Amino acid sequence: LILETAERLFMEKGFAMTSTTEIAREAGCNQALVHYYFRTKENLFQSIFENKLRLLVSSFTQVNDPAATFEEKLITKIESHFELIRANPGLPFLIFNELITNPVRLNSLKERLKHIPTSVYQQLESELQAEIAAGRIRPVSTMDLAITILSLNAFLFIASPILKTVLGMPDSEMEKIYEHRKHENVRVVLSSLRPETPVAS
């Protein structure tokens, strides 16, 4: 219950604006119990933050069928990543904000997560280069592809509070937009990878 409460508050307000007093009050326990289990707010946050970051990275490995084509695998990666953010809409802002404002945390995560992001990146690199060599997609760097997917999927959820407030969109309408953008993001990424057609002279 403490973890669930802390996760919700950190997502809503960030690390700096959330106190252990508030976490204890919302969880219905005393502050001493929070400190007993986690010692510090930093330990509590680190536990949640690291778990969420692992989930975010692992969303790119959600392919059950080894016989799937590169395109099928890529669609699964894009949609799995999108759905993870959809289930945790405050996650992109939380990650960007904390990693930018707290370089110490960034170095700590780099040490604790170590090979996970690298292995995911290398797998995508290998699959991408095989497709390029076969002429099925245009030459593109793994970094460009990753940035395209991450930015397309994350931006909508970062901007959604603005859309809801400025445009007065109800949650039901936003859900329709989310579903549309998930498929549109897949289309945009796949279109960007198509081999370039030579321009007729």
Short mmCIF file of C-alpha atoms in Angstrom, two decimals:
data_model
loop_
_atom_site.label_atom_id
_atom_site.label_comp_id
_atom_site.label_asym_id
_atom_site.label_seq_id
_atom_site.Cartn_x
_atom_site.Cartn_y
_atom_site.Cartn_z
CA LEU A 1 0.00 0.00 0.00
CA ILE A 2 2.88 2.36 0.79
CA LEU A 3 4.49 1.58 -2.58
CA GLU A 4 1.22 2.03 -4.48
CA THR A 5 0.50 5.32 -2.73
CA ALA A 6 4.04 6.61 -3.20
CA GLU A 7 4.00 5.66 -6.89
CA ARG A 8 0.76 7.58 -7.48
CA LEU A 9 2.02 10.69 -5.67
CA PHE A 10 5.44 10.64 -7.33
CA MET A 11 3.75 10.32 -10.72
CA GLU A 12 1.43 13.22 -9.97
CA LYS A 13 3.85 15.59 -8.24
CA GLY A 14 7.41 14.39 -8.78
CA PHE A 15 10.03 13.57 -6.18
CA ALA A 16 10.67 17.04 -4.74
CA MET A 17 7.00 17.93 -4.19
CA THR A 18 6.10 14.64 -2.47
CA SER A 19 6.83 14.12 1.24
CA THR A 20 6.90 10.95 3.32
CA THR A 21 4.35 12.65 5.60
CA GLU A 22 1.93 12.90 2.67
CA ILE A 23 2.64 9.33 1.56
CA ALA A 24 1.94 8.04 5.08
CA ARG A 25 -1.26 10.08 5.38
CA GLU A 26 -2.58 8.92 1.98
CA ALA A 27 -1.64 5.30 2.75
CA GLY A 28 -3.38 5.46 6.14
CA CYS A 29 -0.31 4.68 8.23
CA ASN A 30 2.13 6.65 10.34
CA GLN A 31 5.33 8.16 8.98
CA ALA A 32 7.48 5.90 11.16
CA LEU A 33 6.22 2.86 9.25
CA VAL A 34 7.33 4.38 5.94
CA HIS A 35 10.80 5.00 7.37
CA TYR A 36 10.89 1.51 8.91
CA TYR A 37 10.46 -0.18 5.54
CA PHE A 38 12.32 2.22 3.26
CA ARG A 39 14.50 4.36 5.58
CA THR A 40 14.40 7.43 3.32
CA LYS A 41 12.18 8.99 0.67
CA GLU A 42 15.08 8.57 -1.77
CA ASN A 43 15.12 4.78 -1.22
CA LEU A 44 11.37 4.59 -1.73
CA PHE A 45 11.52 6.68 -4.89
CA GLN A 46 14.53 4.78 -6.25
CA SER A 47 12.70 1.48 -5.86
CA ILE A 48 9.67 2.71 -7.81
CA PHE A 49 11.68 4.66 -10.38
CA GLU A 50 14.01 1.78 -11.20
CA ASN A 51 11.11 -0.65 -11.57
CA LYS A 52 9.26 1.69 -13.94
CA LEU A 53 12.37 2.28 -16.01
CA ARG A 54 12.94 -1.47 -16.29
CA LEU A 55 9.34 -1.89 -17.49
CA LEU A 56 9.81 0.89 -20.03
CA VAL A 57 12.95 -0.72 -21.43
CA SER A 58 11.46 -4.22 -21.37
CA SER A 59 8.48 -3.04 -23.44
CA PHE A 60 10.85 -3.21 -26.41
CA THR A 61 11.38 -6.94 -25.88
CA GLN A 62 7.70 -7.93 -25.94
CA VAL A 63 7.87 -10.35 -28.87
CA ASN A 64 6.65 -13.90 -28.22
CA ASP A 65 7.03 -15.35 -31.72
CA PRO A 66 10.67 -15.82 -32.77
CA ALA A 67 9.47 -16.53 -36.31
CA ALA A 68 7.85 -13.08 -36.60
CA THR A 69 9.11 -10.76 -39.31
CA PHE A 70 11.04 -7.60 -38.50
CA GLU A 71 7.95 -5.51 -39.25
CA GLU A 72 5.76 -7.64 -36.95
CA LYS A 73 8.35 -7.40 -34.17
CA LEU A 74 8.65 -3.65 -34.63
CA ILE A 75 4.87 -3.16 -34.49
CA THR A 76 4.78 -5.16 -31.25
CA LYS A 77 7.60 -3.06 -29.79
CA ILE A 78 5.92 0.23 -30.69
CA GLU A 79 2.51 -0.82 -29.40
CA SER A 80 3.87 -2.40 -26.20
CA HIS A 81 5.84 0.76 -25.43
CA PHE A 82 2.76 2.90 -26.15
CA GLU A 83 0.49 0.78 -23.93
CA LEU A 84 2.97 0.87 -21.06
CA ILE A 85 2.98 4.66 -21.15
CA ARG A 86 -0.81 4.65 -21.54
CA ALA A 87 -1.06 2.66 -18.30
CA ASN A 88 1.44 5.05 -16.66
CA PRO A 89 0.76 8.42 -18.34
CA GLY A 90 2.86 10.38 -15.86
CA LEU A 91 5.92 8.22 -16.54
CA PRO A 92 7.55 10.18 -19.41
CA PHE A 93 7.44 13.48 -17.50
CA LEU A 94 8.67 11.82 -14.30
CA ILE A 95 11.64 10.19 -16.04
CA PHE A 96 12.67 13.27 -18.02
CA ASN A 97 12.26 15.58 -15.06
CA GLU A 98 14.14 13.44 -12.55
CA LEU A 99 17.01 12.47 -14.86
CA ILE A 100 17.53 16.07 -15.98
CA THR A 101 17.29 17.65 -12.54
CA ASN A 102 19.18 14.91 -10.69
CA PRO A 103 22.38 13.82 -12.50
CA VAL A 104 23.39 11.71 -9.49
CA ARG A 105 20.30 9.56 -9.98
CA LEU A 106 21.14 9.14 -13.67
CA ASN A 107 24.60 7.81 -12.83
CA SER A 108 23.16 5.54 -10.15
CA LEU A 109 20.62 4.06 -12.57
CA LYS A 110 23.30 3.57 -15.20
CA GLU A 111 25.27 1.48 -12.72
CA ARG A 112 22.30 -0.52 -11.40
CA LEU A 113 20.60 -1.26 -14.74
CA LYS A 114 23.92 -1.76 -16.54
CA HIS A 115 23.48 -4.08 -19.52
CA ILE A 116 19.66 -3.93 -19.93
CA PRO A 117 19.35 -0.86 -22.21
CA THR A 118 22.50 -1.93 -24.09
CA SER A 119 21.21 -5.43 -24.80
CA VAL A 120 17.87 -4.10 -26.08
CA TYR A 121 19.67 -1.57 -28.27
CA GLN A 122 22.05 -4.21 -29.67
CA GLN A 123 19.18 -6.56 -30.49
CA LEU A 124 17.37 -3.81 -32.39
CA GLU A 125 20.63 -2.85 -34.13
CA SER A 126 21.18 -6.43 -35.30
CA GLU A 127 17.63 -6.80 -36.65
CA LEU A 128 17.77 -3.38 -38.30
CA GLN A 129 21.07 -4.01 -40.08
CA ALA A 130 19.79 -7.36 -41.41
CA GLU A 131 16.76 -5.63 -42.93
CA ILE A 132 18.90 -2.88 -44.44
CA ALA A 133 21.29 -5.45 -45.94
CA ALA A 134 18.33 -7.30 -47.47
CA GLY A 135 17.07 -4.06 -49.02
CA ARG A 136 13.72 -4.24 -47.25
CA ILE A 137 14.16 -0.89 -45.50
CA ARG A 138 16.22 2.21 -46.20
CA PRO A 139 19.51 2.82 -44.37
CA VAL A 140 18.68 4.30 -40.97
CA SER A 141 20.53 4.36 -37.66
CA THR A 142 19.23 2.52 -34.62
CA MET A 143 19.45 5.77 -32.66
CA ASP A 144 17.20 7.58 -35.16
CA LEU A 145 14.65 4.77 -35.07
CA ALA A 146 14.65 4.65 -31.26
CA ILE A 147 14.27 8.43 -30.97
CA THR A 148 11.39 8.40 -33.46
CA ILE A 149 9.51 5.71 -31.53
CA LEU A 150 10.18 7.22 -28.09
CA SER A 151 9.25 10.75 -29.10
CA LEU A 152 6.08 9.78 -30.97
CA ASN A 153 4.80 7.61 -28.12
CA ALA A 154 5.81 9.86 -25.23
CA PHE A 155 4.78 13.27 -26.56
CA LEU A 156 1.04 12.62 -26.61
CA PHE A 157 1.01 11.74 -22.92
CA ILE A 158 3.20 14.69 -21.99
CA ALA A 159 0.82 16.98 -23.90
CA SER A 160 -2.44 15.31 -22.81
CA PRO A 161 -2.99 17.54 -19.72
CA ILE A 162 -2.77 20.56 -22.04
CA LEU A 163 -5.17 19.00 -24.54
CA LYS A 164 -7.63 18.14 -21.79
CA THR A 165 -7.51 21.62 -20.25
CA VAL A 166 -7.16 23.91 -23.26
CA LEU A 167 -9.46 21.97 -25.60
CA GLY A 168 -11.75 20.74 -22.84
CA MET A 169 -11.51 17.13 -23.96
CA PRO A 170 -13.23 14.55 -21.70
CA ASP A 171 -11.41 11.33 -20.83
CA SER A 172 -13.58 9.34 -23.26
CA GLU A 173 -12.44 11.53 -26.14
CA MET A 174 -8.81 11.28 -25.07
CA GLU A 175 -9.06 7.49 -25.07
CA LYS A 176 -10.18 7.63 -28.72
CA ILE A 177 -7.21 9.86 -29.52
CA TYR A 178 -4.84 7.48 -27.72
CA GLU A 179 -6.09 4.51 -29.72
CA HIS A 180 -5.88 6.43 -32.99
CA ARG A 181 -2.37 7.71 -32.27
CA LYS A 182 -1.10 4.23 -31.35
CA HIS A 183 -1.94 2.98 -34.84
CA GLU A 184 -0.85 6.25 -36.46
CA ASN A 185 2.53 6.07 -34.73
CA VAL A 186 3.03 2.57 -36.12
CA ARG A 187 2.12 3.81 -39.61
CA VAL A 188 4.50 6.78 -39.37
CA VAL A 189 7.43 4.63 -38.22
CA LEU A 190 6.88 1.94 -40.87
CA SER A 191 6.47 4.57 -43.59
CA SER A 192 9.72 6.23 -42.54
CA LEU A 193 11.58 2.96 -43.06
CA ARG A 194 10.41 2.20 -46.58
CA PRO A 195 13.20 2.07 -49.18
CA GLU A 196 13.61 5.39 -50.94
CA THR A 197 12.27 5.42 -54.48
CA PRO A 198 14.77 6.85 -56.97
CA VAL A 199 13.64 10.16 -58.43
CA ALA A 200 13.00 9.89 -62.17
CA SER A 201 15.28 12.07 -64.27
#
